[in-house]
Amino acid sequence: MRWFLDNWTDIRGLAWRHLWLSIVPVVLGFVLAVPIGYVAHRWRLGGSALVSIASVVYTIPSLPLLVILPSLLGTTFLDPTNVIVVLTIYAVAVMVRSAADGFGSVSEAVVDAARASGYSAWQRAVQVELPLAGPVLLAGVRVVSVSTVSLATISPLIGVSNLGSLFTDGFQRSFATEIVIGIVCVVVLALLLDLLWVLLGRVAMPWLSVRGAR
Amino acid sequence: MNAFSGGLDWLATSAHWHGDDGFPHRIVQHLGYTALTVAIASAIALPLGLWIGHTGRLRGLAIAVTGALRALPTLGLLTLVVIWRGIGLTPPTVALVVLAIPPLLAGAYAGLESVDRATTDAARAIGMTEWQVLGRVEVPLALPLILGGVRAAVLQVIATATIAAYPGLGGLGRFIIDGLAVRDYPQMVAGSLVIVALALILDGLFAVTQRALYRHQ
Amino acid sequence: MIEYRSVAKTFPGGAEAVRDFSLVLPSRTTTVLVGSSGCGKTTLLRMVNRMVDPSRGQVLIDDVDVATRNPVELRRSIGYVMQHAGLLPHRTVVDNVATPLRLGGVARREARTRALEALERVGLDPVLARRYPTQLSGGQQQRVGVARGLVADPNILLMDEPFGAVDPIVRAELQHELVRLQHDLGKTIVFVTHDIEEAFLLGDQVVILKKGGEVAQVGSPAEILASPADDFVRSFVGLDRGRRTLRIEEVDGRQVVVDADGRATGVLA
């Protein structure tokens, strides 16, 4: 606790960096994965292939990807962009599946009703299917958000500092307290971010929290 | 793409396929860690998940705990356990078990929850005991989702078991950690490619198994 | 006027839903397509707003082939009420009813006002307007569905077993409500059901269908009862079991109508 208070400003700086390194990939991942997931859902044959490709991408170990990326992107080795790109790739990989599941969870009868009321294909996707897939999409975002915050801790291994720096630093100095505080900070950050998504979900999907719903 | 072709060259070098530092030995080690970890995690998570799904109790707690476990950074856990317990099998095992528990637990309780209430009611009504309801009705019906959880856990552990090399153990992570130390990109790429291939093969096996099970139902 | 000209529908995979169907549906009347499941009645209904395109033949509205119309535009010009109401679960009741207007480009405020009027017309408490569909009973949801079908004041209203999923008492209420509405509004209604009682209650013209959209008989309820075309129709409408047979008995100088079991059902005027 003492150490935590002594180093509060440093930790706050690291946490702030960590937050940005996590939020950007989650948001980018969502924006990219939703259209891919929609295509995967609508396009029966290619759809399962898209989802399989996504889950294969997820199995690429992160560390080498981080190391190789600069030579592919033309970025410098210490550029935080590398971390953001890698985390975005994983976020997309996970979220494509939950987006496809989400669109799959929308009742065919409701889609049919929307079609019969004269929604065009585009209006139907945006105004009916997207909001109704919302709960599953939100669940996907929450899983991705938590694991992104946790995964981002490897970035100090390639020289981009964030809360993970507390692990590498603590490891080198054999100082357990620093690592424990790092873990606690990461978990708290992940939970706070999770709370943010839940609240955003409440605001965006008021029909889910009505009283007396049967 | 240089790094990529360099990795392929590295893979094609026959010297890298022999001895304790060769791929076959490292693959066996890697699969060993994966099997050990998933076995331990399953022993903890599956009974718990089945109990939660069957009784409907502590569901909220289970969701919170899986969320919190997902948030636990693998690297942090690993370094912490190394400092406490020293270098050895324990640190990576602990870190990987923590990684594997959330998907296993979620698969188990979500699987049981997906079973229609009317079906379990009917099973009780014809005189099945709670154990029979669980064993003969709920688990068979929930099997696709339970296996889905196992599949996710195995893939995550395979991809992350590289960290076993960090505190000095073997496995395919050796190529990556050793490569990182001396900036030997081809070696890192080669190691990664083997891991991805391994993951693909296992994923394929799971897909075949699951399809066979679905056909059964 | 809606006209079917020898339409047929074979679905991908070879299922033949309708073989060869022709019929004229006069304007401002209710035509009921009635038959067991698999007789192609829903397929025929959905051809009118191009939810299904016929494999052969044409469907015409006021002598215009619907195939020449843009399907989205066409659907916006036709009311549609379906089983389980088909409401959008993420929209409030009033917004659900306003949907066809909003799609037609009506401003939000005006759409809401007209939606509230439509809700009132189908006998729904305005208090319910701010609720979500899941907070309503099945019968209330169905009324919302009817209000949505009517809100844009379409000439044609398609109803696909709209009252099939509600309990018998509520169904009777909704049926009588529809008769009253049709009396006031005079829409061209195409109504699909498997319930012959409902068909006779609502239909000016009743079409009894066999498998594959084959017409067993077309006529007013009275015509069908008076001269059923064949044994299929006789059995379908219940004439074969004597259920429709009524007798007149003289009681205290009045003529009382008595059913097959001898129970009094009414008095001749």
XYZ file of C-alpha atoms in Angstrom:
700
model
C 0.000 0.000 0.000
C 2.835 2.291 0.945
C 4.570 1.593 -2.356
C 1.319 2.202 -4.203
C 0.891 5.638 -2.643
C 4.553 6.534 -3.206
C 4.296 5.714 -6.879
C 0.743 6.887 -7.414
C 1.559 9.402 -10.167
C 3.572 6.864 -12.149
C 0.874 4.230 -11.818
C -1.804 6.702 -12.823
C 0.150 7.531 -15.968
C 0.608 3.853 -16.803
C -3.089 3.148 -16.174
C -4.109 6.001 -18.438
C -1.904 4.687 -21.257
C -3.218 1.213 -20.609
C -6.800 2.447 -20.894
C -6.181 3.984 -24.311
C -4.255 0.963 -25.556
C -7.340 -1.124 -24.630
C -10.300 1.074 -25.564
C -9.119 1.860 -29.090
C -8.762 -1.826 -30.098
C -12.136 -2.743 -28.544
C -13.962 0.052 -30.358
C -12.125 -0.574 -33.643
C -12.699 -4.299 -33.242
C -16.422 -3.741 -32.766
C -16.711 -1.449 -35.772
C -14.870 -3.939 -37.999
C -16.379 -7.151 -36.621
C -20.068 -6.188 -36.841
C -20.176 -5.912 -40.657
C -18.050 -9.048 -41.043
C -20.292 -10.883 -38.602
C -23.371 -9.724 -40.499
C -21.951 -11.020 -43.760
C -21.015 -14.290 -42.055
C -24.580 -14.611 -40.759
C -26.303 -13.818 -44.075
C -23.955 -15.769 -46.312
C -24.472 -19.385 -45.260
C -21.616 -21.087 -47.115
C -18.814 -18.576 -46.708
C -20.073 -17.567 -43.284
C -18.747 -20.515 -41.336
C -15.444 -20.187 -43.199
C -15.191 -16.533 -42.122
C -15.847 -17.486 -38.521
C -13.277 -20.306 -38.680
C -10.655 -17.973 -40.137
C -11.350 -15.559 -37.310
C -10.867 -18.235 -34.672
C -7.614 -19.358 -36.308
C -6.318 -15.788 -36.190
C -6.966 -15.837 -32.475
C -4.507 -18.717 -32.050
C -1.539 -16.756 -33.438
C 0.717 -16.143 -30.434
C 0.763 -12.454 -29.596
C 4.420 -11.921 -28.828
C 5.838 -12.811 -32.259
C 3.034 -10.919 -33.934
C 4.094 -7.834 -31.975
C 7.676 -8.320 -33.042
C 6.984 -8.972 -36.723
C 4.410 -6.243 -37.200
C 6.765 -3.247 -37.425
C 8.397 -4.729 -40.524
C 4.969 -5.252 -42.115
C 3.478 -1.878 -41.151
C 6.614 0.174 -41.545
C 6.252 1.428 -38.004
C 9.116 1.785 -35.557
C 9.687 -0.933 -33.000
C 8.535 1.164 -30.023
C 5.438 2.566 -31.734
C 2.241 1.939 -29.677
C 0.429 1.497 -33.004
C 1.866 -2.029 -33.132
C 0.149 -2.924 -29.882
C -3.122 -1.347 -30.989
C -3.064 -3.214 -34.304
C -2.350 -6.581 -32.669
C -5.031 -6.130 -30.017
C -7.504 -4.986 -32.691
C -6.792 -8.130 -34.715
C -7.600 -10.302 -31.699
C -10.664 -8.207 -30.870
C -12.010 -8.667 -34.399
C -11.208 -12.382 -34.288
C -13.285 -12.891 -31.147
C -16.054 -10.485 -31.993
C -16.784 -11.794 -35.498
C -18.102 -14.980 -33.926
C -20.242 -13.215 -31.365
C -21.526 -10.799 -34.009
C -22.530 -13.717 -36.232
C -24.155 -15.423 -33.229
C -25.861 -12.154 -32.336
C -27.423 -11.719 -35.748
C -28.327 -15.402 -35.671
C -30.192 -14.870 -32.399
C -32.607 -12.374 -33.955
C -35.985 -14.048 -34.401
C -36.735 -14.868 -38.048
C -40.367 -13.893 -37.435
C -39.365 -10.356 -36.472
C -37.102 -10.002 -39.508
C -39.938 -11.325 -41.648
C -42.349 -8.827 -40.102
C -39.923 -5.990 -40.807
C -39.626 -7.149 -44.403
C -43.411 -7.254 -44.726
C -43.714 -3.728 -43.306
C -41.545 -2.481 -46.152
C -38.103 -2.101 -44.591
C -35.435 -2.157 -47.278
C -32.576 -4.635 -46.766
C -30.288 -1.887 -45.509
C -32.868 -0.373 -43.132
C -33.649 -3.829 -41.804
C -30.013 -4.553 -41.025
C -29.407 -1.243 -39.275
C -32.760 -0.482 -37.626
C -33.993 -3.962 -36.752
C -31.308 -6.641 -36.775
C -28.487 -4.572 -35.298
C -30.404 -3.397 -32.207
C -31.928 -6.836 -31.646
C -28.500 -8.478 -31.877
C -27.439 -5.913 -29.260
C -27.489 -8.130 -26.160
C -25.224 -10.761 -27.733
C -22.991 -8.064 -29.240
C -22.694 -6.448 -25.823
C -21.743 -9.774 -24.262
C -19.059 -10.114 -26.946
C -17.733 -6.612 -26.315
C -17.528 -7.330 -22.596
C -15.504 -10.510 -23.090
C -13.203 -8.807 -25.594
C -12.794 -5.729 -23.429
C -11.751 -7.699 -20.368
C -9.318 -9.906 -22.247
C -7.880 -6.949 -24.160
C -7.065 -5.102 -20.954
C -5.386 -8.263 -19.700
C -3.591 -9.031 -22.964
C -2.285 -5.484 -23.308
C 0.074 -6.182 -20.410
C 2.508 -7.947 -22.742
C 3.339 -4.730 -24.556
C 6.214 -3.763 -22.193
C 8.048 -6.834 -23.534
C 8.472 -4.901 -26.762
C 9.102 -1.611 -25.011
C 5.666 0.012 -24.944
C 4.951 0.818 -21.319
C 1.623 0.438 -19.534
C 0.446 -1.339 -16.383
C 2.274 -4.445 -17.631
C 5.502 -2.552 -16.937
C 4.833 -3.192 -13.258
C 5.204 -6.939 -13.982
C 8.440 -6.755 -15.950
C 9.904 -4.251 -13.519
C 8.766 -6.222 -10.468
C 10.116 -9.415 -12.009
C 13.534 -7.956 -12.641
C 13.724 -6.608 -9.092
C 12.066 -9.711 -7.566
C 9.611 -7.351 -5.933
C 6.304 -9.189 -5.487
C 4.380 -6.180 -4.142
C 4.769 -4.311 -7.395
C 3.430 -7.265 -9.372
C 0.467 -7.728 -7.035
C -0.416 -4.060 -7.326
C -0.079 -4.342 -11.095
C -2.483 -7.275 -11.164
C -4.985 -5.469 -8.954
C -4.791 -2.344 -11.122
C -5.349 -4.366 -14.310
C -8.360 -6.165 -12.827
C -9.858 -2.925 -11.519
C -9.332 -1.232 -14.872
C -10.953 -4.181 -16.664
C -13.947 -4.100 -14.327
C -14.379 -0.325 -14.674
C -14.307 -0.611 -18.436
C -16.787 -3.486 -18.213
C -19.082 -1.301 -16.137
C -18.866 1.371 -18.814
C -20.030 -1.070 -21.511
C -22.882 -2.305 -19.319
C -24.067 1.248 -18.694
C -23.784 2.120 -22.373
C -25.819 -1.021 -23.101
C -28.548 0.091 -20.676
C -28.782 3.461 -22.395
C -28.703 2.029 -25.902
C -31.163 -0.818 -25.259
C -33.870 0.506 -22.917
C -36.333 -2.200 -23.948
C -34.328 -4.845 -22.108
C -34.660 -3.324 -18.655
C -38.379 -2.529 -18.588
C -40.386 -3.657 -15.608
C -43.131 -6.200 -15.962
C -41.707 -7.683 -19.145
C -43.063 -11.153 -19.686
C 7.323 -10.568 -45.810
C 11.041 -11.107 -45.227
C 10.421 -12.265 -41.712
C 7.840 -14.693 -43.040
C 10.014 -16.364 -45.669
C 12.873 -16.381 -43.189
C 10.583 -18.299 -40.850
C 9.813 -20.841 -43.563
C 13.542 -21.285 -44.229
C 14.077 -21.817 -40.545
C 11.356 -24.460 -40.542
C 12.877 -26.180 -43.567
C 16.284 -26.533 -41.932
C 16.542 -30.184 -40.963
C 18.854 -29.474 -38.019
C 15.897 -27.809 -36.302
C 13.975 -31.079 -36.335
C 16.319 -33.148 -34.185
C 17.319 -33.437 -30.566
C 16.081 -31.756 -27.400
C 15.922 -28.344 -29.114
C 14.152 -29.722 -32.213
C 10.539 -29.202 -33.105
C 9.260 -32.733 -32.362
C 10.494 -32.617 -28.773
C 9.208 -29.055 -28.267
C 5.806 -29.986 -29.732
C 5.508 -32.915 -27.329
C 6.395 -30.618 -24.416
C 3.937 -27.985 -25.608
C 1.117 -30.507 -25.911
C 2.112 -31.871 -22.497
C 1.693 -28.485 -20.811
C -1.593 -27.987 -22.631
C -2.964 -31.369 -21.591
C -1.858 -30.931 -17.973
C -3.347 -27.456 -17.735
C -6.658 -28.270 -19.384
C -6.978 -31.420 -17.230
C -6.478 -29.474 -14.002
C -8.758 -26.644 -15.123
C -11.450 -29.132 -16.186
C -11.285 -30.911 -12.825
C -12.026 -27.581 -11.166
C -14.353 -25.862 -13.624
C -16.542 -28.626 -15.060
C -18.023 -29.992 -11.792
C -18.539 -26.434 -10.587
C -20.161 -25.378 -13.838
C -22.427 -28.425 -13.869
C -23.468 -27.773 -10.296
C -24.253 -24.130 -11.040
C -26.133 -25.008 -14.194
C -28.086 -27.825 -12.525
C -29.089 -25.988 -9.363
C -29.243 -22.504 -10.859
C -27.452 -21.295 -7.732
C -24.589 -18.781 -7.640
C -25.053 -17.998 -11.306
C -24.427 -14.289 -10.824
C -21.315 -15.057 -8.810
C -20.056 -17.442 -11.486
C -20.415 -14.779 -14.164
C -18.557 -12.247 -12.019
C -15.786 -14.731 -11.212
C -15.262 -15.762 -14.830
C -15.117 -12.084 -15.754
C -12.557 -11.367 -13.065
C -10.477 -14.426 -14.016
C -10.454 -13.272 -17.640
C -9.126 -9.946 -16.413
C -6.202 -11.540 -14.540
C -3.164 -10.842 -16.699
C -1.298 -14.058 -17.524
C 2.071 -12.340 -17.513
C 1.437 -10.827 -14.084
C 0.412 -14.159 -12.587
C 3.399 -15.875 -14.138
C 5.976 -13.391 -12.833
C 4.329 -13.334 -9.420
C 4.358 -17.110 -8.973
C 7.936 -17.278 -10.202
C 8.978 -14.831 -7.479
C 7.052 -16.767 -4.827
C 7.769 -20.340 -5.827
C 10.857 -20.081 -8.000
C 11.392 -21.334 -11.520
C 9.662 -24.600 -12.433
C 6.467 -26.119 -13.703
C 4.235 -24.399 -11.132
C 4.212 -20.787 -12.424
C 3.140 -21.465 -16.020
C 0.677 -24.133 -14.860
C -1.033 -21.740 -12.459
C -1.199 -18.982 -15.055
C -2.568 -21.271 -17.758
C -5.121 -22.944 -15.462
C -6.498 -19.505 -14.608
C -6.704 -18.826 -18.334
C -8.533 -22.073 -19.074
C -11.140 -21.935 -16.306
C -13.459 -19.184 -17.658
C -14.353 -20.823 -21.002
C -14.762 -24.242 -19.359
C -16.985 -22.899 -16.600
C -19.063 -20.809 -18.983
C -19.495 -23.732 -21.386
C -20.691 -26.007 -18.597
C -23.274 -23.762 -16.991
C -24.454 -22.188 -20.232
C -24.813 -25.697 -21.645
C -27.049 -26.851 -18.813
C -29.042 -23.632 -18.943
C -29.711 -24.185 -22.625
C -31.574 -27.396 -21.808
C -35.320 -26.867 -21.992
C -36.960 -26.670 -18.526
C -39.837 -28.780 -19.793
C -37.418 -31.596 -20.616
C -35.846 -31.726 -17.158
C -39.286 -31.408 -15.587
C -40.454 -34.359 -17.615
C -37.365 -36.341 -16.552
C -38.183 -35.684 -12.885
C -41.826 -36.457 -13.460
C -41.049 -39.935 -14.764
C -39.095 -40.601 -11.575
C -35.433 -39.807 -12.288
C -33.227 -38.851 -9.356
C -31.341 -35.561 -9.514
C -28.178 -37.445 -10.505
C -30.027 -39.236 -13.283
C -31.498 -35.963 -14.522
C -27.989 -34.536 -14.646
C -26.254 -37.574 -16.116
C -28.848 -38.864 -18.545
C -30.652 -35.733 -19.634
C -28.823 -32.489 -18.969
C -25.221 -33.444 -19.732
C -25.979 -35.268 -23.000
C -28.121 -32.366 -24.214
C -25.576 -29.795 -23.081
C -22.614 -31.668 -24.532
C -22.162 -29.503 -27.642
C -21.809 -26.353 -25.538
C -19.646 -28.066 -22.915
C -17.329 -29.297 -25.664
C -17.367 -25.807 -27.149
C -15.963 -24.576 -23.844
C -13.255 -27.250 -23.846
C -12.383 -26.338 -27.426
C -12.006 -22.647 -26.579
C -9.920 -23.478 -23.506
C -7.566 -25.774 -25.421
C -7.010 -23.216 -28.182
C -6.299 -20.409 -25.737
C -3.887 -22.535 -23.747
C -2.072 -23.726 -26.894
C -1.597 -20.134 -28.006
C -0.493 -18.947 -24.591
C 1.613 -21.913 -23.441
C 4.526 -20.074 -25.049
C 4.899 -18.323 -21.712
C 6.186 -21.527 -20.149
C 9.484 -20.677 -21.807
C 9.685 -17.337 -19.997
C 10.714 -18.825 -16.636
C 12.988 -21.327 -18.351
C 10.771 -24.273 -19.273
C 10.469 -25.861 -22.715
C 7.686 -26.024 -25.261
C 7.342 -24.124 -28.510
C 7.636 -20.870 -26.607
C 11.408 -21.497 -26.437
C 11.752 -20.501 -30.105
C 9.870 -17.287 -29.434
C 11.515 -16.275 -26.156
C 15.008 -17.263 -27.363
C 14.369 -15.535 -30.676
C 13.187 -12.385 -28.929
C 16.320 -12.275 -26.763
C 18.605 -12.134 -29.813
C 16.135 -10.523 -32.266
C 16.147 -13.698 -34.370
C 12.879 -13.087 -36.244
C 12.970 -16.188 -38.484
C 13.190 -18.406 -35.405
C 10.218 -16.592 -33.787
C 8.140 -16.830 -36.946
C 8.961 -20.517 -37.304
C 7.878 -21.185 -33.713
C 4.666 -19.217 -34.218
C 3.814 -21.056 -37.421
C 4.156 -24.396 -35.682
C 1.892 -23.199 -32.856
C -0.738 -21.985 -35.309
C -0.556 -25.280 -37.209
C -0.936 -27.212 -33.978
C -3.933 -25.098 -33.005
C -5.484 -25.625 -36.439
C -5.101 -29.389 -36.231
C -6.623 -29.561 -32.746
C -9.441 -27.231 -33.747
C -10.143 -29.461 -36.729
C -10.277 -32.531 -34.502
C -12.748 -30.788 -32.213
C -14.872 -29.726 -35.181
C -15.051 -33.323 -36.410
C -15.958 -34.606 -32.938
C -18.643 -31.985 -32.447
C -20.145 -32.655 -35.851
C -20.329 -36.355 -35.034
C -22.141 -35.508 -31.792
C -24.605 -33.151 -33.479
C -25.441 -35.816 -36.023
C -26.318 -38.058 -33.118
C -28.971 -35.687 -31.833
C -59.250 -5.395 -56.855
C -56.693 -8.156 -56.529
C -56.441 -10.801 -59.196
C -54.483 -14.038 -59.299
C -53.849 -15.295 -62.858
C -52.868 -18.969 -62.837
C -50.070 -18.526 -60.331
C -47.847 -21.381 -59.210
C -45.067 -21.563 -56.665
C -42.363 -24.149 -56.346
C -39.892 -23.407 -53.579
C -36.177 -24.043 -54.025
C -35.728 -27.688 -53.112
C -38.785 -28.729 -55.122
C -41.653 -28.275 -52.647
C -44.705 -27.352 -54.697
C -46.809 -24.994 -52.572
C -49.251 -23.823 -55.233
C -49.946 -25.618 -58.517
C -52.321 -23.407 -60.501
C -54.457 -20.807 -58.776
C -56.735 -18.141 -60.241
C -59.109 -15.881 -58.353
C -60.531 -12.366 -58.307
C -60.817 -10.572 -54.973
C -63.276 -7.665 -55.247
C -62.350 -4.332 -53.672
C -63.694 -3.326 -50.275
C -64.584 -6.875 -49.340
C -63.019 -9.512 -47.144
C -61.770 -12.655 -48.842
C -60.793 -15.491 -46.535
C -58.429 -18.229 -47.706
C -59.104 -21.233 -45.516
C -57.523 -24.681 -45.473
C -55.349 -27.061 -43.497
C -51.630 -26.499 -43.113
C -49.759 -27.086 -46.355
C -52.577 -25.892 -48.599
C -50.503 -22.915 -49.754
C -52.744 -20.245 -48.241
C -49.931 -18.244 -46.636
C -47.853 -18.503 -49.813
C -50.779 -17.076 -51.791
C -51.223 -14.248 -49.283
C -47.543 -13.342 -49.394
C -47.602 -13.095 -53.188
C -49.719 -9.946 -52.896
C -46.945 -7.867 -51.318
C -44.130 -9.803 -53.010
C -42.906 -11.508 -49.852
C -43.096 -14.485 -52.215
C -42.738 -14.181 -55.992
C -44.762 -16.724 -57.999
C -42.805 -19.174 -60.155
C -45.473 -18.819 -62.865
C -48.464 -16.578 -63.427
C -49.231 -13.073 -62.232
C -50.776 -11.246 -59.315
C -52.443 -7.951 -60.233
C -53.586 -5.104 -58.033
C -56.007 -2.823 -59.880
C -54.790 -4.373 -63.152
C -51.115 -3.663 -62.440
C -48.824 -6.702 -62.201
C -47.114 -6.530 -58.797
C -43.967 -7.954 -60.393
C -43.474 -4.559 -62.020
C -43.500 -2.799 -58.657
C -40.539 -2.299 -56.354
C -41.102 -4.812 -53.516
C -40.148 -2.414 -50.726
C -42.419 0.354 -52.042
C -45.205 -2.172 -52.594
C -44.997 -3.511 -49.028
C -45.154 0.005 -47.614
C -48.436 0.557 -49.453
C -50.073 -2.595 -48.043
C -51.004 -3.345 -44.438
C -49.813 -6.660 -43.010
C -50.909 -8.329 -39.778
C -49.345 -11.631 -38.808
C -49.598 -14.346 -36.192
C -47.895 -13.379 -32.902
C -48.313 -9.796 -34.176
C -44.669 -9.677 -35.398
C -43.953 -6.550 -33.380
C -40.417 -5.195 -33.069
C -39.370 -5.976 -29.486
C -36.992 -3.015 -29.258
C -39.594 -0.376 -30.104
C -42.365 0.941 -27.877
C -45.951 0.197 -28.843
C -46.524 3.653 -30.330
C -43.271 3.478 -32.300
C -44.191 0.028 -33.590
C -47.483 1.366 -34.883
C -45.743 4.435 -36.334
C -43.209 2.280 -38.222
C -45.048 2.125 -41.575
C -45.528 5.907 -41.490
C -41.892 6.573 -40.618
C -40.811 4.271 -43.444
C -43.074 6.252 -45.734
C -41.244 9.429 -44.768
C -43.795 10.930 -42.360
C -42.226 13.181 -39.694
C -41.803 11.641 -36.252
C -44.271 13.882 -34.430
C -47.048 13.438 -36.959
C -46.370 9.685 -37.151
C -46.776 9.409 -33.360
C -50.023 11.358 -33.388
C -51.484 9.187 -36.106
C -50.201 6.052 -34.362
C -52.043 7.075 -31.188
C -55.220 7.568 -33.208
C -54.800 4.121 -34.734
C -54.328 2.593 -31.270
C -57.529 4.268 -30.124
C -59.357 2.951 -33.178
C -58.494 -0.665 -32.294
C -59.601 -0.078 -28.695
C -56.261 0.077 -26.896
C -55.727 2.144 -23.760
C -53.352 5.057 -24.599
C -51.473 4.239 -21.383
C -50.051 1.187 -23.175
C -48.537 3.287 -25.937
C -45.286 3.938 -24.064
C -44.757 0.284 -23.178
C -42.707 -2.322 -24.986
C -44.446 -5.267 -26.707
C -43.196 -7.791 -24.122
C -45.174 -5.927 -21.460
C -48.483 -6.571 -23.258
C -50.776 -9.597 -23.263
C -51.135 -11.645 -26.431
C -54.504 -10.082 -27.252
C -53.166 -6.559 -26.728
C -50.157 -7.296 -28.942
C -52.504 -8.503 -31.660
C -54.490 -5.264 -31.454
C -51.226 -3.350 -31.822
C -50.505 -5.479 -34.894
C -53.879 -4.514 -36.399
C -53.281 -0.847 -35.563
C -49.916 -1.040 -37.336
C -51.551 -2.636 -40.359
C -54.129 0.167 -40.564
C -52.089 3.206 -39.575
C -50.930 4.213 -43.049
C -54.521 3.860 -44.295
C -53.654 1.292 -46.975
C -56.301 0.107 -49.410
C -55.261 -3.498 -48.881
C -54.831 -5.336 -45.598
C -53.195 -8.778 -45.505
C -53.890 -10.832 -42.396
C -52.027 -14.103 -41.839
C -53.778 -16.059 -39.064
C -53.696 -12.905 -36.956
C -55.816 -14.342 -34.151
C -54.399 -17.870 -34.188
C -52.267 -17.510 -31.073
C -54.734 -15.977 -28.613
C -57.234 -17.706 -26.364
C -60.801 -18.293 -27.642
C -62.494 -15.511 -25.658
C -60.009 -12.867 -26.761
C -60.125 -14.250 -30.297
C -63.904 -13.751 -30.422
C -63.461 -10.166 -29.197
C -60.830 -9.438 -31.824
C -62.938 -11.003 -34.577
C -65.916 -8.804 -33.755
C -63.662 -5.785 -33.508
C -62.409 -6.539 -37.026
C -65.957 -6.869 -38.358
C -66.770 -3.446 -36.859
C -63.581 -1.870 -38.270
C -64.210 -3.302 -41.714
C -67.765 -1.971 -41.602
C -66.354 1.532 -40.981
C -63.258 1.407 -43.183
C -64.161 -0.856 -46.117
C -60.659 -2.164 -46.867
C -59.815 -4.915 -49.315
C -58.860 -7.610 -46.823
C -57.150 -10.910 -47.591
C -57.409 -13.101 -44.530
C -55.777 -16.492 -44.020
C -56.990 -18.981 -41.426
C -57.418 -22.699 -40.829
C -60.563 -22.105 -38.790
C -63.749 -22.444 -40.855
C -65.861 -20.688 -38.192
C -63.575 -17.663 -38.411
C -63.764 -17.797 -42.203
C -67.568 -17.800 -42.178
C -67.695 -15.031 -39.576
C -65.346 -12.646 -41.385
C -65.499 -13.530 -45.061
C -67.651 -11.950 -47.736
C -65.960 -14.400 -50.056
C -64.595 -17.669 -48.672
C -62.073 -19.777 -50.586
C -61.662 -23.347 -49.370
C -58.307 -24.768 -50.389
C -56.967 -28.304 -50.715
C -53.291 -29.301 -50.933
C -51.195 -27.341 -53.416
C -53.530 -24.359 -53.500
C -56.236 -26.284 -55.338
C -59.581 -24.516 -54.943
C -62.256 -26.791 -53.490
C -64.929 -24.090 -53.546
C -65.342 -20.321 -53.728
C -68.444 -18.525 -52.559
C -70.177 -16.633 -49.801
C -70.605 -18.590 -46.558
C -74.288 -19.032 -47.362
C -73.575 -20.361 -50.841
C -71.046 -22.841 -49.512
C -73.427 -24.102 -46.830
C -76.348 -24.266 -49.250
C -74.529 -26.211 -51.925
C -71.168 -27.663 -50.918
C -69.194 -28.584 -54.020
C -68.085 -32.035 -52.897
C -67.515 -34.359 -49.946
C -64.270 -32.572 -49.058
C -66.101 -29.286 -48.567
C -69.016 -31.009 -46.850
C -66.614 -32.537 -44.351
C -64.468 -29.399 -44.024
C -67.389 -27.166 -43.069
C -68.903 -29.821 -40.811
C -72.040 -30.617 -42.795
C -71.284 -34.336 -42.763
C -71.572 -34.636 -38.982
C -74.890 -32.881 -38.856
C -73.294 -30.034 -36.940
C -74.824 -27.453 -39.267
C -78.245 -29.055 -39.408
C -80.889 -26.903 -37.762
C -84.581 -27.646 -37.416
C -87.550 -25.462 -36.649
C -89.889 -26.421 -33.831
C -93.163 -24.831 -32.951
C -93.234 -23.679 -29.303
C -96.130 -21.602 -27.947
C -96.906 -20.392 -31.453
C -93.292 -19.173 -32.090
C -90.848 -20.883 -34.450
C -87.742 -21.895 -32.511
C -84.543 -22.984 -34.263
C -83.054 -26.155 -32.803
C -79.687 -27.778 -33.580
C -78.884 -31.430 -34.289
C -78.769 -32.257 -30.555
C -82.114 -30.638 -29.924
C -80.731 -27.529 -28.215
C -82.474 -24.258 -28.965
C -80.232 -21.727 -30.690
C -82.663 -18.960 -31.665
C -86.102 -17.813 -32.712
C -87.257 -17.050 -36.247
C -88.173 -13.404 -36.610
